[in-house]
Coordinates of C-alpha atoms and ligand atoms in Angstrom, one line a residue:
M525 CA 8.7 -16.6 -25.6
T526 CA 5.2 -18.0 -25.1
H527 CA 4.0 -21.1 -23.3
I528 CA 2.9 -23.4 -26.0
A529 CA 3.1 -26.5 -23.9
E530 CA 0.4 -25.3 -21.6
Q531 CA -2.2 -25.9 -24.2
I532 CA -1.2 -29.5 -24.6
Q533 CA -0.5 -30.7 -21.1
P534 CA -0.5 -29.4 -17.5
N535 CA 2.1 -26.7 -16.9
P536 CA 4.9 -28.3 -14.8
L537 CA 5.7 -24.9 -13.3
R538 CA 2.3 -24.6 -11.9
E539 CA 1.9 -28.2 -10.9
G540 CA 5.3 -28.5 -9.2
L541 CA 8.4 -30.5 -9.9
S542 CA 6.6 -33.8 -9.2
T543 CA 3.0 -34.4 -8.7
R544 CA 2.5 -33.5 -5.1
A545 CA 0.4 -35.6 -2.7
V546 CA -2.7 -33.8 -1.6
P547 CA -2.0 -31.5 1.3
Q548 CA -3.8 -32.9 4.3
P549 CA -5.9 -31.3 7.0
C550 CA -3.7 -30.6 10.0
S551 CA -3.0 -28.2 12.8
V552 CA -0.1 -25.9 12.1
V553 CA 1.4 -25.1 15.5
I554 CA 3.6 -22.0 15.3
F555 CA 6.1 -21.5 18.2
G556 CA 7.2 -17.9 18.5
A557 CA 3.9 -16.7 16.9
T558 CA 4.1 -13.2 18.2
G559 CA 7.3 -12.6 16.1
D560 CA 7.9 -11.0 12.8
L561 CA 8.0 -14.1 10.7
T562 CA 4.5 -15.1 11.6
H563 CA 3.1 -11.7 10.9
R564 CA 5.0 -11.0 7.7
K565 CA 5.3 -14.4 6.1
L566 CA 3.6 -17.4 7.7
V567 CA 0.1 -16.2 8.2
P568 CA -0.1 -14.2 5.0
A569 CA 1.2 -17.4 3.2
L570 CA -1.5 -19.5 4.8
Y571 CA -4.2 -16.9 4.0
N572 CA -3.1 -16.9 0.3
L573 CA -3.2 -20.6 0.2
A574 CA -6.7 -20.5 1.6
A575 CA -7.8 -17.8 -0.8
D576 CA -6.4 -19.8 -3.8
G577 CA -8.3 -22.9 -2.6
E578 CA -5.1 -24.8 -1.9
L579 CA -5.6 -25.3 1.8
A580 CA -7.7 -28.1 3.3
P581 CA -10.6 -26.2 5.0
A582 CA -10.0 -27.9 8.3
V583 CA -6.4 -26.5 8.6
S584 CA -6.1 -24.8 11.9
V585 CA -3.4 -22.5 13.0
V586 CA -2.4 -22.7 16.7
C587 CA -0.1 -19.8 17.7
V588 CA 2.0 -20.5 20.7
A589 CA 3.9 -17.7 22.5
R590 CA 4.6 -16.3 25.9
R591 CA 2.5 -13.1 26.0
D592 CA -1.0 -13.0 27.3
K593 CA -3.5 -12.7 24.4
T594 CA -6.9 -14.0 23.5
D595 CA -7.9 -15.9 20.3
E596 CA -10.0 -13.0 19.2
G597 CA -7.4 -10.4 19.9
F598 CA -4.7 -12.3 18.1
R599 CA -6.9 -13.0 15.1
K600 CA -7.4 -9.2 14.8
E601 CA -3.6 -8.6 15.0
L602 CA -2.9 -11.2 12.4
E603 CA -5.7 -9.9 10.1
E604 CA -4.1 -6.4 10.2
A605 CA -0.7 -7.9 9.4
T606 CA -2.1 -10.0 6.6
R607 CA -3.8 -7.0 5.1
K608 CA -0.4 -5.3 5.1
F609 CA 1.9 -8.1 3.9
S610 CA -0.3 -10.4 1.8
R611 CA 0.5 -10.6 -1.9
Q612 CA -3.2 -10.6 -2.8
N613 CA -5.8 -8.2 -1.3
V614 CA -7.5 -9.8 1.7
R615 CA -11.1 -10.6 0.9
D616 CA -13.4 -10.2 4.0
E617 CA -15.4 -13.4 3.4
I618 CA -12.3 -15.5 3.0
W619 CA -10.6 -14.0 6.1
K620 CA -13.7 -14.6 8.1
T621 CA -13.6 -18.4 7.6
F622 CA -9.8 -18.5 7.7
G623 CA -9.6 -16.4 10.8
Q624 CA -11.9 -18.7 12.7
G625 CA -9.3 -21.4 12.4
I626 CA -6.6 -19.4 14.2
F627 CA -6.1 -20.0 17.9
Y628 CA -3.7 -18.5 20.5
H629 CA -2.1 -20.7 23.1
R630 CA 0.0 -19.0 25.9
T631 CA 2.8 -20.8 27.5
E632 CA 6.4 -20.4 28.6
F633 CA 8.5 -22.7 26.4
H634 CA 10.0 -24.5 29.3
D635 CA 6.7 -25.2 31.1
L636 CA 5.6 -28.8 30.6
N637 CA 2.1 -27.9 31.7
G638 CA 1.7 -25.6 28.7
Y639 CA 2.4 -28.6 26.4
K640 CA -0.1 -30.8 28.2
T641 CA -2.8 -28.2 27.7
L642 CA -1.6 -27.8 24.1
A643 CA -2.0 -31.5 23.5
D644 CA -5.6 -31.3 24.9
R645 CA -6.3 -28.4 22.7
L646 CA -5.1 -30.1 19.6
A647 CA -7.1 -33.2 20.4
Q648 CA -10.1 -31.0 20.8
L649 CA -9.5 -29.4 17.3
D650 CA -9.2 -32.9 15.8
K651 CA -12.8 -33.5 17.0
E652 CA -14.3 -30.1 16.3
R653 CA -12.5 -29.2 13.0
G654 CA -11.4 -32.5 11.6
T655 CA -7.6 -32.0 11.7
R656 CA -7.3 -35.8 11.9
G657 CA -4.4 -35.9 14.4
N658 CA -2.0 -34.4 11.9
R659 CA 0.4 -31.8 13.4
L660 CA 2.9 -29.5 11.7
F661 CA 5.0 -27.8 14.3
Y662 CA 6.8 -24.7 13.1
L663 CA 9.8 -23.5 15.2
A664 CA 9.9 -19.7 14.5
V665 CA 12.1 -19.1 17.5
A666 CA 15.8 -18.6 18.2
P667 CA 17.7 -21.9 18.1
D668 CA 18.5 -21.7 21.9
Q669 CA 14.8 -22.4 22.5
F670 CA 14.6 -25.5 20.3
D671 CA 15.7 -27.8 23.1
D672 CA 13.0 -26.8 25.6
I673 CA 10.3 -26.9 22.9
L674 CA 11.3 -30.2 21.4
T675 CA 11.9 -31.9 24.7
N676 CA 8.5 -30.9 26.0
L677 CA 6.7 -31.9 22.8
K678 CA 8.3 -35.3 23.3
Q679 CA 7.4 -35.5 26.9
V680 CA 3.7 -35.1 26.1
G681 CA 4.0 -37.4 23.1
L682 CA 3.2 -34.8 20.5
N683 CA 6.3 -35.9 18.5
R684 CA 4.5 -39.1 17.6
A685 CA 1.3 -39.3 15.7
A686 CA -1.5 -41.8 16.0
E687 CA -1.8 -44.6 13.4
G688 CA -2.7 -43.0 10.1
S689 CA -1.8 -39.5 11.1
W690 CA 1.5 -37.6 11.1
A691 CA 3.6 -35.2 13.1
R692 CA 6.3 -33.1 11.4
V693 CA 8.5 -30.2 12.5
I694 CA 9.7 -27.3 10.4
V695 CA 12.9 -25.7 11.6
E696 CA 13.8 -22.1 10.6
K697 CA 17.2 -20.8 10.0
P698 CA 19.8 -20.1 11.3
F699 CA 20.6 -23.8 11.5
G700 CA 23.7 -23.5 13.6
T701 CA 26.5 -20.9 13.5
D702 CA 29.2 -23.4 12.6
L703 CA 29.5 -27.2 12.0
D704 CA 29.6 -28.0 15.8
S705 CA 26.6 -26.0 16.7
A706 CA 24.7 -27.4 13.6
R707 CA 25.5 -30.9 14.7
E708 CA 24.3 -30.2 18.2
L709 CA 21.1 -28.7 16.8
N710 CA 20.6 -31.8 14.6
R711 CA 21.1 -33.9 17.7
V712 CA 18.5 -31.9 19.7
V713 CA 16.0 -32.1 16.9
N714 CA 16.7 -35.7 16.3
N715 CA 16.1 -36.5 19.9
S716 CA 12.4 -35.8 19.4
F717 CA 11.8 -36.1 15.6
S718 CA 13.3 -38.4 13.1
E719 CA 15.0 -37.1 9.9
Q720 CA 11.9 -38.0 7.9
Q721 CA 9.8 -35.8 10.2
T722 CA 12.2 -32.9 10.0
Y723 CA 11.8 -30.1 7.4
R724 CA 14.7 -27.5 7.5
I725 CA 13.4 -24.5 5.7
D726 CA 15.5 -22.5 3.2
H727 CA 13.0 -20.1 1.7
F728 CA 15.1 -19.6 -1.4
L729 CA 14.2 -23.1 -2.5
G730 CA 10.5 -22.2 -2.4
K731 CA 11.0 -19.4 -4.9
E732 CA 9.4 -20.1 -8.2
T733 CA 12.5 -19.4 -10.3
A734 CA 14.8 -21.5 -8.0
Q735 CA 12.5 -24.5 -8.7
N736 CA 12.6 -23.7 -12.4
I737 CA 16.3 -24.2 -12.6
L738 CA 15.9 -28.0 -12.6
V739 CA 13.2 -27.7 -15.2
L740 CA 15.3 -25.4 -17.4
R741 CA 18.2 -27.8 -17.2
F742 CA 16.5 -31.2 -17.3
A743 CA 13.3 -30.6 -19.2
N744 CA 15.2 -29.1 -22.2
A745 CA 17.6 -31.0 -24.4
T746 CA 19.5 -27.8 -25.5
F747 CA 21.4 -26.8 -22.5
E748 CA 22.5 -29.9 -20.7
P749 CA 25.1 -31.0 -23.4
L750 CA 26.8 -27.6 -23.0
W751 CA 26.6 -27.5 -19.2
N752 CA 30.2 -28.3 -18.4
T753 CA 33.8 -27.2 -18.5
R754 CA 34.1 -27.6 -22.2
Y755 CA 31.6 -24.9 -23.0
I756 CA 31.2 -22.8 -19.8
D757 CA 33.7 -20.2 -19.0
H758 CA 32.4 -19.3 -15.5
V759 CA 29.3 -18.8 -13.4
Q760 CA 28.2 -15.9 -11.3
I761 CA 25.6 -15.8 -8.6
T762 CA 24.6 -12.4 -7.1
A763 CA 22.2 -11.6 -4.3
G764 CA 22.0 -7.9 -3.7
E765 CA 19.7 -6.0 -1.4
T766 CA 19.2 -2.3 -1.0
L767 CA 18.0 -2.9 2.5
G768 CA 20.3 -2.6 5.5
V769 CA 20.1 -4.5 8.7
E770 CA 16.5 -3.5 9.3
G771 CA 16.0 -3.9 13.0
R772 CA 17.7 -7.3 13.1
A773 CA 21.0 -6.2 14.5
G774 CA 20.8 -8.5 17.5
Y775 CA 20.9 -11.5 15.2
Y776 CA 22.8 -10.1 12.2
D777 CA 25.7 -8.6 14.0
K778 CA 26.6 -12.0 15.3
S779 CA 26.1 -13.7 12.0
G780 CA 27.3 -11.7 9.0
A781 CA 26.6 -12.2 5.4
L782 CA 28.6 -15.4 4.9
R783 CA 26.5 -17.3 7.6
D784 CA 23.3 -15.4 6.9
M785 CA 23.1 -15.9 3.1
V786 CA 26.0 -17.9 1.7
Q787 CA 25.9 -21.0 4.0
N788 CA 22.2 -21.6 3.0
H789 CA 20.5 -19.7 0.2
L790 CA 23.5 -19.1 -2.1
L791 CA 24.9 -22.6 -1.7
Q792 CA 21.4 -24.0 -2.5
L793 CA 21.3 -22.0 -5.7
L794 CA 24.8 -23.2 -6.6
C795 CA 23.7 -26.8 -6.0
L796 CA 20.7 -26.4 -8.3
I797 CA 22.6 -24.8 -11.1
S798 CA 25.5 -27.3 -10.9
M799 CA 24.1 -30.7 -9.7
E800 CA 23.9 -33.8 -11.8
A801 CA 20.5 -35.1 -13.0
P802 CA 18.8 -37.0 -10.2
T803 CA 17.6 -40.5 -10.9
D804 CA 14.1 -39.4 -10.2
L805 CA 12.3 -36.5 -8.5
S806 CA 11.9 -38.0 -5.1
A807 CA 13.2 -35.8 -2.2
D808 CA 16.2 -38.0 -1.5
S809 CA 17.3 -38.4 -5.1
V810 CA 17.3 -34.7 -5.6
R811 CA 19.0 -34.1 -2.3
D812 CA 21.6 -36.8 -2.9
E813 CA 22.8 -34.9 -5.9
K814 CA 22.8 -31.6 -4.2
V815 CA 24.9 -32.8 -1.3
K816 CA 27.5 -34.2 -3.8
V817 CA 28.0 -30.6 -5.0
V818 CA 28.7 -29.2 -1.6
R819 CA 31.0 -32.1 -0.9
S820 CA 32.9 -31.3 -4.1
L821 CA 33.4 -27.7 -3.3
R822 CA 37.1 -27.0 -3.0
R823 CA 37.6 -26.0 0.6
I824 CA 39.1 -22.5 1.0
V825 CA 41.5 -22.6 3.8
S826 CA 44.2 -20.4 5.5
R827 CA 46.0 -18.2 2.9
A828 CA 43.5 -19.1 0.2
V829 CA 40.8 -17.3 2.1
I830 CA 42.4 -13.9 1.6
E831 CA 43.0 -14.7 -2.1
N832 CA 39.5 -16.0 -2.8
V833 CA 37.1 -14.3 -0.4
V834 CA 36.4 -10.6 0.0
R835 CA 34.7 -9.3 3.1
G836 CA 33.0 -6.0 3.2
Q837 CA 30.9 -3.7 5.5
Y838 CA 28.8 -0.7 4.3
S839 CA 29.7 2.7 5.5
S840 CA 27.2 5.7 5.1
G841 CA 26.1 6.5 1.6
A842 CA 22.9 6.9 -0.4
I843 CA 20.3 4.5 -1.7
N844 CA 18.0 5.9 -4.5
G845 CA 19.3 9.3 -3.7
K846 CA 18.4 9.1 0.0
P847 CA 21.2 9.3 2.6
V848 CA 21.5 6.2 4.8
P849 CA 23.8 5.5 7.8
G850 CA 26.7 3.2 7.8
Y851 CA 26.3 -0.3 9.4
R852 CA 28.1 0.7 12.5
E853 CA 25.7 3.6 13.1
E854 CA 22.6 1.3 12.7
Q855 CA 20.5 0.8 15.8
G856 CA 21.6 -2.1 17.9
V857 CA 24.9 -2.6 16.0
N858 CA 28.2 -2.4 18.0
P859 CA 29.9 0.8 16.8
Q860 CA 33.1 -1.1 16.4
S861 CA 31.5 -4.0 14.7
V862 CA 33.6 -6.0 12.3
T863 CA 30.7 -8.0 11.0
E864 CA 30.5 -8.3 7.2
T865 CA 27.5 -7.1 5.3
Y866 CA 29.0 -8.1 2.0
V867 CA 31.0 -11.1 0.8
A868 CA 32.4 -12.1 -2.6
L869 CA 33.9 -15.6 -3.2
R870 CA 35.7 -17.3 -5.9
M871 CA 34.8 -21.0 -5.7
H872 CA 35.5 -24.2 -7.5
I873 CA 33.5 -27.4 -7.7
D874 CA 36.1 -30.2 -8.0
D875 CA 34.2 -32.7 -10.0
W876 CA 34.3 -34.0 -13.6
R877 CA 31.7 -31.6 -15.0
W878 CA 33.0 -28.4 -13.4
A879 CA 36.8 -28.8 -13.3
D880 CA 38.4 -25.4 -14.0
V881 CA 35.2 -23.4 -14.1
P882 CA 35.2 -20.7 -11.4
V883 CA 32.0 -19.8 -9.7
Y884 CA 31.9 -16.3 -8.4
V885 CA 29.4 -15.6 -5.7
R886 CA 28.6 -12.2 -4.1
V887 CA 26.0 -11.1 -1.6
G888 CA 25.5 -7.8 0.1
K889 CA 23.3 -5.4 1.9
R890 CA 22.9 -1.7 0.9
L891 CA 23.8 -2.3 -2.7
P892 CA 22.4 0.0 -5.4
K893 CA 19.8 -2.6 -6.5
S894 CA 17.9 -5.5 -5.1
G895 CA 18.1 -8.6 -7.2
T896 CA 19.1 -12.2 -7.2
E897 CA 20.4 -13.8 -10.3
I898 CA 22.6 -16.6 -11.7
S899 CA 24.5 -16.0 -14.9
V900 CA 26.2 -18.8 -16.9
H901 CA 28.9 -17.3 -19.1
F902 CA 29.7 -19.5 -22.1
K903 CA 33.1 -19.7 -23.7
K904 CA 33.7 -17.5 -26.7
A905 CA 33.2 -18.9 -30.2
P906 CA 36.5 -20.0 -31.9
P907 CA 38.4 -16.9 -33.2
V908 CA 38.3 -17.7 -36.9
L909 CA 35.4 -15.8 -38.5
F910 CA 33.6 -12.9 -37.0
N911 CA 35.7 -12.6 -33.9
K912 CA 39.0 -13.1 -35.7
E913 CA 40.1 -9.6 -35.4
S914 CA 37.7 -8.2 -32.8
V915 CA 38.6 -9.8 -29.5
T916 CA 35.8 -7.8 -27.9
L917 CA 33.0 -10.0 -29.1
D918 CA 30.8 -10.9 -26.1
Q919 CA 30.2 -14.3 -24.6
N920 CA 26.8 -15.9 -24.7
V921 CA 25.3 -15.5 -21.2
L922 CA 22.3 -17.3 -19.9
V923 CA 20.8 -15.4 -17.0
V924 CA 18.3 -16.9 -14.5
R925 CA 16.6 -14.0 -12.7
I926 CA 15.5 -15.4 -9.3
Q927 CA 14.0 -12.1 -8.3
P928 CA 12.5 -9.5 -9.1
D929 CA 11.2 -9.7 -12.7
E930 CA 11.5 -13.5 -12.5
G931 CA 12.6 -15.0 -15.8
I932 CA 15.4 -16.2 -18.0
S933 CA 17.4 -14.5 -20.8
L934 CA 20.0 -15.6 -23.3
R935 CA 22.4 -13.1 -24.6
M936 CA 23.8 -13.7 -28.1
Q937 CA 25.4 -12.0 -31.0
A938 CA 23.4 -10.6 -33.9
K939 CA 24.2 -8.6 -37.0
I940 CA 23.0 -5.0 -36.9
P941 CA 20.7 -4.5 -39.9
G942 CA 22.4 -2.5 -42.6
T943 CA 24.8 -2.8 -45.5
S944 CA 27.9 -3.3 -43.3
L945 CA 28.7 -6.1 -41.0
R946 CA 28.4 -4.9 -37.5
I947 CA 27.7 -7.2 -34.6
E948 CA 26.0 -6.5 -31.4
P949 CA 24.8 -8.5 -28.4
V950 CA 21.0 -9.0 -28.2
K951 CA 18.8 -10.7 -25.7
M952 CA 16.2 -13.4 -25.9
D953 CA 14.0 -12.9 -22.8
F954 CA 11.4 -14.8 -21.0
H955 CA 9.5 -13.1 -18.2
Y956 CA 7.2 -15.1 -15.9
G957 CA 4.9 -12.1 -15.6
T958 CA 4.1 -11.8 -19.3
S959 CA 4.4 -15.5 -20.3
F960 CA 2.2 -16.9 -17.5
G961 CA 0.1 -13.8 -16.6
K962 CA -0.2 -15.1 -13.1
P963 CA 1.7 -13.9 -10.0
S964 CA 4.0 -16.6 -8.5
P965 CA 3.1 -17.8 -5.1
E966 CA 5.4 -16.7 -2.3
A967 CA 8.1 -19.1 -1.3
Y968 CA 6.5 -19.8 2.1
E969 CA 3.2 -20.8 0.4
R970 CA 4.9 -23.5 -1.6
L971 CA 7.0 -24.7 1.3
L972 CA 4.1 -24.9 3.8
L973 CA 2.0 -26.8 1.4
D974 CA 4.8 -29.2 0.7
A975 CA 5.3 -29.9 4.4
M976 CA 1.6 -30.6 4.7
S977 CA 1.9 -33.0 1.9
G978 CA 5.0 -34.7 3.2
D979 CA 7.2 -33.7 0.3
A980 CA 10.7 -32.8 1.6
T981 CA 12.3 -32.1 -1.8
L982 CA 12.6 -28.4 -1.2
F983 CA 13.9 -28.7 2.4
A984 CA 17.5 -29.1 3.4
R985 CA 18.6 -32.5 4.6
R986 CA 20.9 -32.9 7.6
D987 CA 24.0 -33.9 5.6
E988 CA 23.6 -30.9 3.2
V989 CA 23.5 -28.5 6.1
E990 CA 26.5 -30.0 7.8
E991 CA 28.5 -30.2 4.6
A992 CA 27.7 -26.5 4.0
W993 CA 29.1 -25.6 7.4
S994 CA 32.2 -27.6 6.8
F995 CA 32.8 -25.4 3.7
I996 CA 32.0 -22.1 5.6
D997 CA 34.0 -22.8 8.9
P998 CA 37.5 -22.5 7.6
I999 CA 36.7 -19.1 6.0
E1000 CA 35.3 -17.8 9.3
Q1001 CA 38.3 -19.2 11.1
E1002 CA 40.8 -17.5 8.9
W1003 CA 39.0 -14.2 9.1
Q1004 CA 39.2 -14.4 12.9
N1005 CA 43.0 -14.9 12.6
Q1006 CA 43.5 -11.8 10.5
K1007 CA 44.5 -8.7 12.4
D1008 CA 41.9 -6.4 10.9
K1009 CA 39.5 -9.3 10.3
A1010 CA 40.1 -8.8 6.6
L1011 CA 37.3 -6.2 6.4
Y1012 CA 37.0 -3.7 3.6
F1013 CA 34.5 -0.9 3.6
Y1014 CA 32.1 0.2 0.8
S1015 CA 29.7 3.1 0.7
A1016 CA 26.1 2.2 1.0
G1017 CA 24.7 2.4 -2.6
S1018 CA 27.8 1.1 -4.2
W1019 CA 28.5 -2.4 -5.6
G1020 CA 30.7 -3.5 -2.7
P1021 CA 34.4 -2.9 -2.0
D1022 CA 36.8 -2.4 -4.9
E1023 CA 38.6 -5.6 -3.8
A1024 CA 35.6 -7.6 -5.0
D1025 CA 36.1 -6.2 -8.5
E1026 CA 39.8 -7.0 -8.3
L1027 CA 38.9 -10.6 -7.4
L1028 CA 37.5 -11.0 -10.9
A1029 CA 39.8 -8.7 -12.7
R1030 CA 42.7 -10.9 -11.7
D1031 CA 41.1 -13.6 -13.8
G1032 CA 40.4 -11.2 -16.6
R1033 CA 36.7 -11.1 -15.8
A1034 CA 34.1 -8.6 -14.4
W1035 CA 30.9 -8.8 -12.4
R1036 CA 27.8 -8.7 -14.6
R1037 CA 25.8 -5.5 -14.2
L1038 CA 22.4 -6.2 -12.7
Ligands
BG6_1290 C1 17.1 -14.1 5.0 C2 18.2 -13.3 5.5 O1 17.2 -15.5 5.1 O2 16.9 -13.8 3.6 C3 18.1 -11.9 5.3 O3 18.3 -13.6 6.9 C4 17.8 -11.5 3.9 O4 19.2 -11.1 5.8 C5 16.7 -12.4 3.3 O5 17.4 -10.2 3.8 C6 16.5 -12.3 1.8 O6 15.4 -12.9 1.4 P1 14.5 -12.4 0.2 O7 13.5 -13.5 0.0 O8 13.9 -11.1 0.7 O9 15.5 -12.2 -0.9

């Protein structure tokens, strides 16, 4: 497929879902700046925006953390990290200007004085660099530190902006560990910042292909009429990773795959693929439709959990021919841990459009391949002509590849050339790489820019997050009630426990091979 439209009008994939307001000059204030996220994602994303000319030149990055460091020393540290993790090569002349806008501010998070001096520093930057009193606070810290930081920001008045300026806060996941804790966090955030000022990040929503789902569905006339229970047999969503727990045992062992990936990323993808068309592209119209999907999810409670959800943990095995340890042998993991690193679910959206269409979702670490995709499996053609005798004729499958090799493919039946009538499935394939010839920005680039422009469409709203937890909680509770915690083991490098295959086999279906 080629991109004909681009010659005629601006490409909506490059311009964004709606025309974004111009990102404004501001200070991006990162709490927890010495952590991994700042080094791997946030600063490389800001650098790439600067390199692509998307960032207002005045944008300043104020890194707040507890360790003793100087501006100069921290700039060097971040430069090294950016050279390592940036998607584009770092150009010296661009880094020089960008780096001059990075500052380090040391404080304990509970120390009010540190916030007074932060306020002075930000006011100074407004004067020297023209950040115009706009502040984007980024909480890249564990949730138990939110309260201190947000209360102190409020104490020194940094939660409010002067007339004509703005103050916003970006909150990183995990946003709670269950419904109660999410409500409590929402209360804590809301004490200092209003919902309109709050941007809850789910980096999957910033991925190019995730944004393209709505374009695919609502900018084309072909798919939408078929997008319902009459024509769709079932939907699958898979997020596989070859990686293991990667030094994050402290967090992961308390969380597990259901909370870490399903409550947020996977449910967001499910919403995008199944929501109704919003009335317009404003943040709230889009999010109103998404929250309806989560509300319509059939709750999986008590016995139904064991029938519809499979919980797995990887044992030792091999990835790409290299032996890897089991989860319980990973550094920092409790050797008796019963945390799941894999989960597969059979779900239903109880609304008019999706009645009787199962949605199968699976996510796991240490699987044979890394990849995230959504596949929509259409019902078979009526069994009257070509598939009269052969019951094996394939279904049409529309696959949205979120990553890697971002793109969309449609599988259909074709006649094999020759004098006899033989039919085989073929694929119509669109690859971002070849059609657009331009690498997609990283999710964090898009999301940071949106937050600077005040566009919350790609951020999770309070009610979405809470609804998602109300779906997750009964599953976690039932697992706790099970004697062996309903845990099945799978070898690292396999596609998860056999029970996950059986989950689909019972319905006469199978997981799509990635
Ligand atoms: C994070 C999870 O939110 O997403 C990780 O905490 C997971 O466990 C990661 O590895 C996957 O994100 P991506 O963008 O690498 O697919």
